[in-house]
Amino acid sequence: MSALTAHFDLPLDSSAPGWARSAVKAVLGGWGLRDQAWLDDATTVVSELVTNAVRHGGGAVVVDVEAYGRQVTLSVADGSSVVPRRREPDGTGGLGLRIIESLTTRWFVQSYEGGKRVRAELRPFPGDGVPASGTTRTEQA
Ligand SMILES: Nc1ncnc2c1ncn2[C@@H]1O[C@H](COP(=O)(O)OP(=O)(O)O)[C@@H](O)[C@H]1O
Ligand SMILES: [Mg+2]
């Protein structure tokens, strides 16, 4: 089975989380992953990741969506090498990573020269998952 992937850049401003939510919902829905509660979790996770990338990271913010069967990973890259760390929630925030943790099976950071990518593995889709790419052919007359 091969993975389905989508990759997009976001504007580096306060509109980015909203764009990310819409794009992820459209991509996953287009792949047939249409469970509403599971999609809500996916959009919440990408929204928190992108909010952090814009607020704490900076540089280019890039989203990758990968689906392999029922397994979906959302990644958000930014131009800062600072690694996210959970902090005590207070009046100014501190809930983002806790929310991500509660809605995923795991999250982790991949560092590279010039930035990092935060990868979040969603709970498995509660249905059939995506078909293997390249296995469906449309016959031309
Ligand atoms: N993309 C990121 N780049 C650098 N630091 C980050 C990033 N995401 C999160 N962090 C750090 O982790 C902390 C916790 O993130 P979070 O739980 O989302 O809380 P908040 O964003 O409200 O501060 C942030 O305060 C920040 O210091
Ligand atoms: Mg945050």
mmCIF file of C-alpha atoms and ligand atoms in Angstrom:
data_model
loop_
_atom_site.group_PDB
_atom_site.id
_atom_site.type_symbol
_atom_site.label_atom_id
_atom_site.label_comp_id
_atom_site.label_asym_id
_atom_site.label_seq_id
_atom_site.Cartn_x
_atom_site.Cartn_y
_atom_site.Cartn_z
ATOM 1 C CA MET A 1 0.000 0.000 0.000
ATOM 2 C CA SER A 2 1.425 3.420 -0.813
ATOM 3 C CA ALA A 3 0.747 6.687 0.951
ATOM 4 C CA LEU A 4 -1.409 9.556 -0.231
ATOM 5 C CA THR A 5 0.276 12.901 0.398
ATOM 6 C CA ALA A 6 -0.510 16.613 0.247
ATOM 7 C CA HIS A 7 1.892 19.474 0.797
ATOM 8 C CA PHE A 8 1.107 23.194 1.048
ATOM 9 C CA ASP A 9 2.634 26.485 2.168
ATOM 10 C CA LEU A 10 0.769 28.903 4.426
ATOM 11 C CA PRO A 11 0.808 32.683 4.766
ATOM 12 C CA LEU A 12 2.808 33.701 7.834
ATOM 13 C CA ASP A 13 0.028 35.598 9.608
ATOM 14 C CA SER A 14 -3.057 35.149 11.759
ATOM 15 C CA SER A 15 -5.043 33.717 8.816
ATOM 16 C CA ALA A 16 -2.753 30.654 8.676
ATOM 17 C CA PRO A 17 -4.604 28.414 11.200
ATOM 18 C CA GLY A 18 -7.923 28.982 9.422
ATOM 19 C CA TRP A 19 -6.412 28.181 6.028
ATOM 20 C CA ALA A 20 -4.809 25.063 7.480
ATOM 21 C CA ARG A 21 -8.113 23.855 8.967
ATOM 22 C CA SER A 22 -9.967 24.316 5.659
ATOM 23 C CA ALA A 23 -7.213 22.749 3.570
ATOM 24 C CA VAL A 24 -6.780 19.696 5.833
ATOM 25 C CA LYS A 25 -10.523 19.124 5.958
ATOM 26 C CA ALA A 26 -10.769 19.339 2.160
ATOM 27 C CA VAL A 27 -7.781 17.037 1.602
ATOM 28 C CA LEU A 28 -8.862 14.346 4.081
ATOM 29 C CA GLY A 29 -12.508 14.556 2.998
ATOM 30 C CA GLY A 30 -11.377 14.269 -0.624
ATOM 31 C CA TRP A 31 -9.565 11.052 0.263
ATOM 32 C CA GLY A 32 -12.843 9.688 1.641
ATOM 33 C CA LEU A 33 -12.012 10.163 5.341
ATOM 34 C CA ARG A 34 -15.345 11.747 6.225
ATOM 35 C CA ASP A 35 -16.055 10.881 9.871
ATOM 36 C CA GLN A 36 -17.058 14.242 11.394
ATOM 37 C CA ALA A 37 -15.658 13.746 14.909
ATOM 38 C CA TRP A 38 -12.353 12.409 13.572
ATOM 39 C CA LEU A 39 -12.114 15.303 11.069
ATOM 40 C CA ASP A 40 -12.774 17.767 13.908
ATOM 41 C CA ASP A 41 -9.807 16.280 15.809
ATOM 42 C CA ALA A 42 -7.616 16.534 12.685
ATOM 43 C CA THR A 43 -8.480 20.197 12.126
ATOM 44 C CA THR A 44 -7.967 21.030 15.817
ATOM 45 C CA VAL A 45 -4.512 19.405 15.760
ATOM 46 C CA VAL A 46 -3.364 21.204 12.612
ATOM 47 C CA SER A 47 -4.748 24.476 13.941
ATOM 48 C CA GLU A 48 -2.696 24.195 17.164
ATOM 49 C CA LEU A 49 0.436 23.149 15.260
ATOM 50 C CA VAL A 50 0.137 26.050 12.812
ATOM 51 C CA THR A 51 -0.700 28.567 15.561
ATOM 52 C CA ASN A 52 2.536 27.530 17.285
ATOM 53 C CA ALA A 53 4.560 27.631 14.061
ATOM 54 C CA VAL A 54 3.424 31.201 13.355
ATOM 55 C CA ARG A 55 3.659 32.436 16.965
ATOM 56 C CA HIS A 56 6.781 30.694 18.200
ATOM 57 C CA GLY A 57 8.553 29.485 15.044
ATOM 58 C CA GLY A 58 8.453 31.783 12.059
ATOM 59 C CA GLY A 59 10.116 31.506 8.681
ATOM 60 C CA ALA A 60 8.194 29.496 6.093
ATOM 61 C CA VAL A 61 5.296 27.476 7.495
ATOM 62 C CA VAL A 62 4.646 24.318 5.517
ATOM 63 C CA VAL A 63 2.045 21.603 6.110
ATOM 64 C CA ASP A 64 2.284 17.973 5.018
ATOM 65 C CA VAL A 65 -0.602 15.515 5.197
ATOM 66 C CA GLU A 66 0.141 11.812 4.760
ATOM 67 C CA ALA A 67 -2.348 8.949 4.809
ATOM 68 C CA TYR A 68 -1.488 5.284 4.790
ATOM 69 C CA GLY A 69 -4.547 3.109 5.195
ATOM 70 C CA ARG A 70 -6.260 4.353 8.382
ATOM 71 C CA GLN A 71 -3.104 6.069 9.634
ATOM 72 C CA VAL A 72 -2.808 9.828 9.056
ATOM 73 C CA THR A 73 0.107 12.069 10.002
ATOM 74 C CA LEU A 74 -0.011 15.865 10.018
ATOM 75 C CA SER A 75 3.327 17.717 9.938
ATOM 76 C CA VAL A 76 3.973 21.420 10.272
ATOM 77 C CA ALA A 77 7.438 22.793 9.533
ATOM 78 C CA ASP A 78 8.769 26.201 10.509
ATOM 79 C CA GLY A 79 12.067 28.048 10.302
ATOM 80 C CA SER A 80 13.034 27.917 13.991
ATOM 81 C CA SER A 81 15.262 25.240 15.494
ATOM 82 C CA VAL A 82 13.688 25.740 18.956
ATOM 83 C CA VAL A 83 12.015 22.491 20.024
ATOM 84 C CA PRO A 84 8.452 22.830 21.449
ATOM 85 C CA ARG A 85 8.117 21.965 25.127
ATOM 86 C CA ARG A 86 4.985 21.564 27.206
ATOM 87 C CA ARG A 87 4.538 24.360 29.711
ATOM 88 C CA GLU A 88 2.218 25.008 32.642
ATOM 89 C CA PRO A 89 -1.058 26.449 31.357
ATOM 90 C CA ASP A 90 -1.749 29.993 32.556
ATOM 91 C CA GLY A 91 -3.829 32.978 31.530
ATOM 92 C CA THR A 92 -1.731 33.412 28.373
ATOM 93 C CA GLY A 93 -2.046 29.828 27.059
ATOM 94 C CA GLY A 94 -0.014 26.659 27.405
ATOM 95 C CA LEU A 95 -2.774 24.308 26.264
ATOM 96 C CA GLY A 96 -1.768 23.715 22.632
ATOM 97 C CA LEU A 97 0.647 20.807 23.102
ATOM 98 C CA ARG A 98 -1.667 19.232 25.707
ATOM 99 C CA ILE A 99 -4.547 19.348 23.232
ATOM 100 C CA ILE A 100 -2.330 17.840 20.516
ATOM 101 C CA GLU A 101 -1.247 15.106 22.927
ATOM 102 C CA SER A 102 -4.838 14.266 23.849
ATOM 103 C CA LEU A 103 -5.983 13.958 20.211
ATOM 104 C CA THR A 104 -3.060 11.979 18.763
ATOM 105 C CA THR A 105 -1.327 8.661 19.348
ATOM 106 C CA ARG A 106 2.022 10.493 19.488
ATOM 107 C CA TRP A 107 3.805 13.635 18.364
ATOM 108 C CA PHE A 108 7.483 14.307 17.904
ATOM 109 C CA VAL A 109 9.931 16.767 16.402
ATOM 110 C CA GLN A 110 12.297 16.282 13.473
ATOM 111 C CA SER A 111 15.093 18.858 13.513
ATOM 112 C CA TYR A 112 17.066 19.809 10.440
ATOM 113 C CA GLU A 113 19.374 22.607 9.343
ATOM 114 C CA GLY A 114 17.324 25.816 9.267
ATOM 115 C CA GLY A 115 14.248 24.621 11.107
ATOM 116 C CA LYS A 116 12.161 21.720 12.357
ATOM 117 C CA ARG A 117 9.037 19.745 11.603
ATOM 118 C CA VAL A 118 6.494 18.808 14.279
ATOM 119 C CA ARG A 119 4.782 15.547 13.331
ATOM 120 C CA ALA A 120 1.490 14.460 14.893
ATOM 121 C CA GLU A 121 0.062 10.973 14.283
ATOM 122 C CA LEU A 122 -3.729 11.065 14.448
ATOM 123 C CA ARG A 123 -5.771 8.297 16.012
ATOM 124 C CA PRO A 124 -6.515 5.725 13.283
ATOM 125 C CA PHE A 125 -9.466 6.671 11.055
ATOM 126 C CA PRO A 126 -12.533 4.782 12.369
ATOM 127 C CA GLY A 127 -13.417 3.310 8.988
ATOM 128 C CA ASP A 128 -11.859 1.776 5.904
ATOM 129 C CA GLY A 129 -9.048 4.310 5.433
ATOM 130 C CA VAL A 130 -7.641 5.483 2.143
ATOM 131 C CA PRO A 131 -7.268 3.155 -0.829
ATOM 132 C CA ALA A 132 -3.770 2.400 -2.030
ATOM 133 C CA SER A 133 -2.786 5.057 -4.528
ATOM 134 C CA GLY A 134 -2.191 3.820 -8.052
ATOM 135 C CA THR A 135 -4.455 0.794 -7.702
ATOM 136 C CA THR A 136 -7.529 2.368 -9.293
ATOM 137 C CA ARG A 137 -7.434 2.964 -13.008
ATOM 138 C CA THR A 138 -9.957 4.881 -15.065
ATOM 139 C CA GLU A 139 -10.241 3.110 -18.365
ATOM 140 C CA GLN A 140 -10.204 5.476 -21.327
ATOM 141 C CA ALA A 141 -12.509 4.649 -24.254
HETATM 142 N N1 LIG B 1 6.711 25.685 16.592
HETATM 143 C C1 LIG B 1 7.302 26.041 17.741
HETATM 144 N N2 LIG B 1 8.527 26.632 17.730
HETATM 145 C C2 LIG B 1 9.153 26.991 18.875
HETATM 146 N N3 LIG B 1 8.624 26.810 20.097
HETATM 147 C C3 LIG B 1 7.397 26.248 20.182
HETATM 148 C C4 LIG B 1 6.673 25.820 19.015
HETATM 149 N N4 LIG B 1 5.494 25.291 19.415
HETATM 150 C C5 LIG B 1 5.484 25.380 20.755
HETATM 151 N N5 LIG B 1 6.618 25.948 21.221
HETATM 152 C C6 LIG B 1 6.981 26.193 22.645
HETATM 153 O O1 LIG B 1 6.228 25.291 23.433
HETATM 154 C C7 LIG B 1 5.442 26.032 24.364
HETATM 155 C C8 LIG B 1 4.124 25.323 24.608
HETATM 156 O O2 LIG B 1 3.270 25.394 23.458
HETATM 157 P P1 LIG B 1 1.700 25.383 23.671
HETATM 158 O O3 LIG B 1 1.342 24.245 24.570
HETATM 159 O O4 LIG B 1 1.049 25.399 22.328
HETATM 160 O O5 LIG B 1 1.402 26.733 24.473
HETATM 161 P P2 LIG B 1 1.348 28.250 23.967
HETATM 162 O O6 LIG B 1 1.506 28.260 22.458
HETATM 163 O O7 LIG B 1 0.008 28.752 24.382
HETATM 164 O O8 LIG B 1 2.480 28.951 24.663
HETATM 165 C C9 LIG B 1 5.295 27.422 23.766
HETATM 166 O O9 LIG B 1 5.050 28.405 24.754
HETATM 167 C C10 LIG B 1 6.643 27.601 23.095
HETATM 168 O O10 LIG B 1 7.611 28.006 24.025
HETATM 169 MG MG MG B 2 0.216 27.081 21.273
#
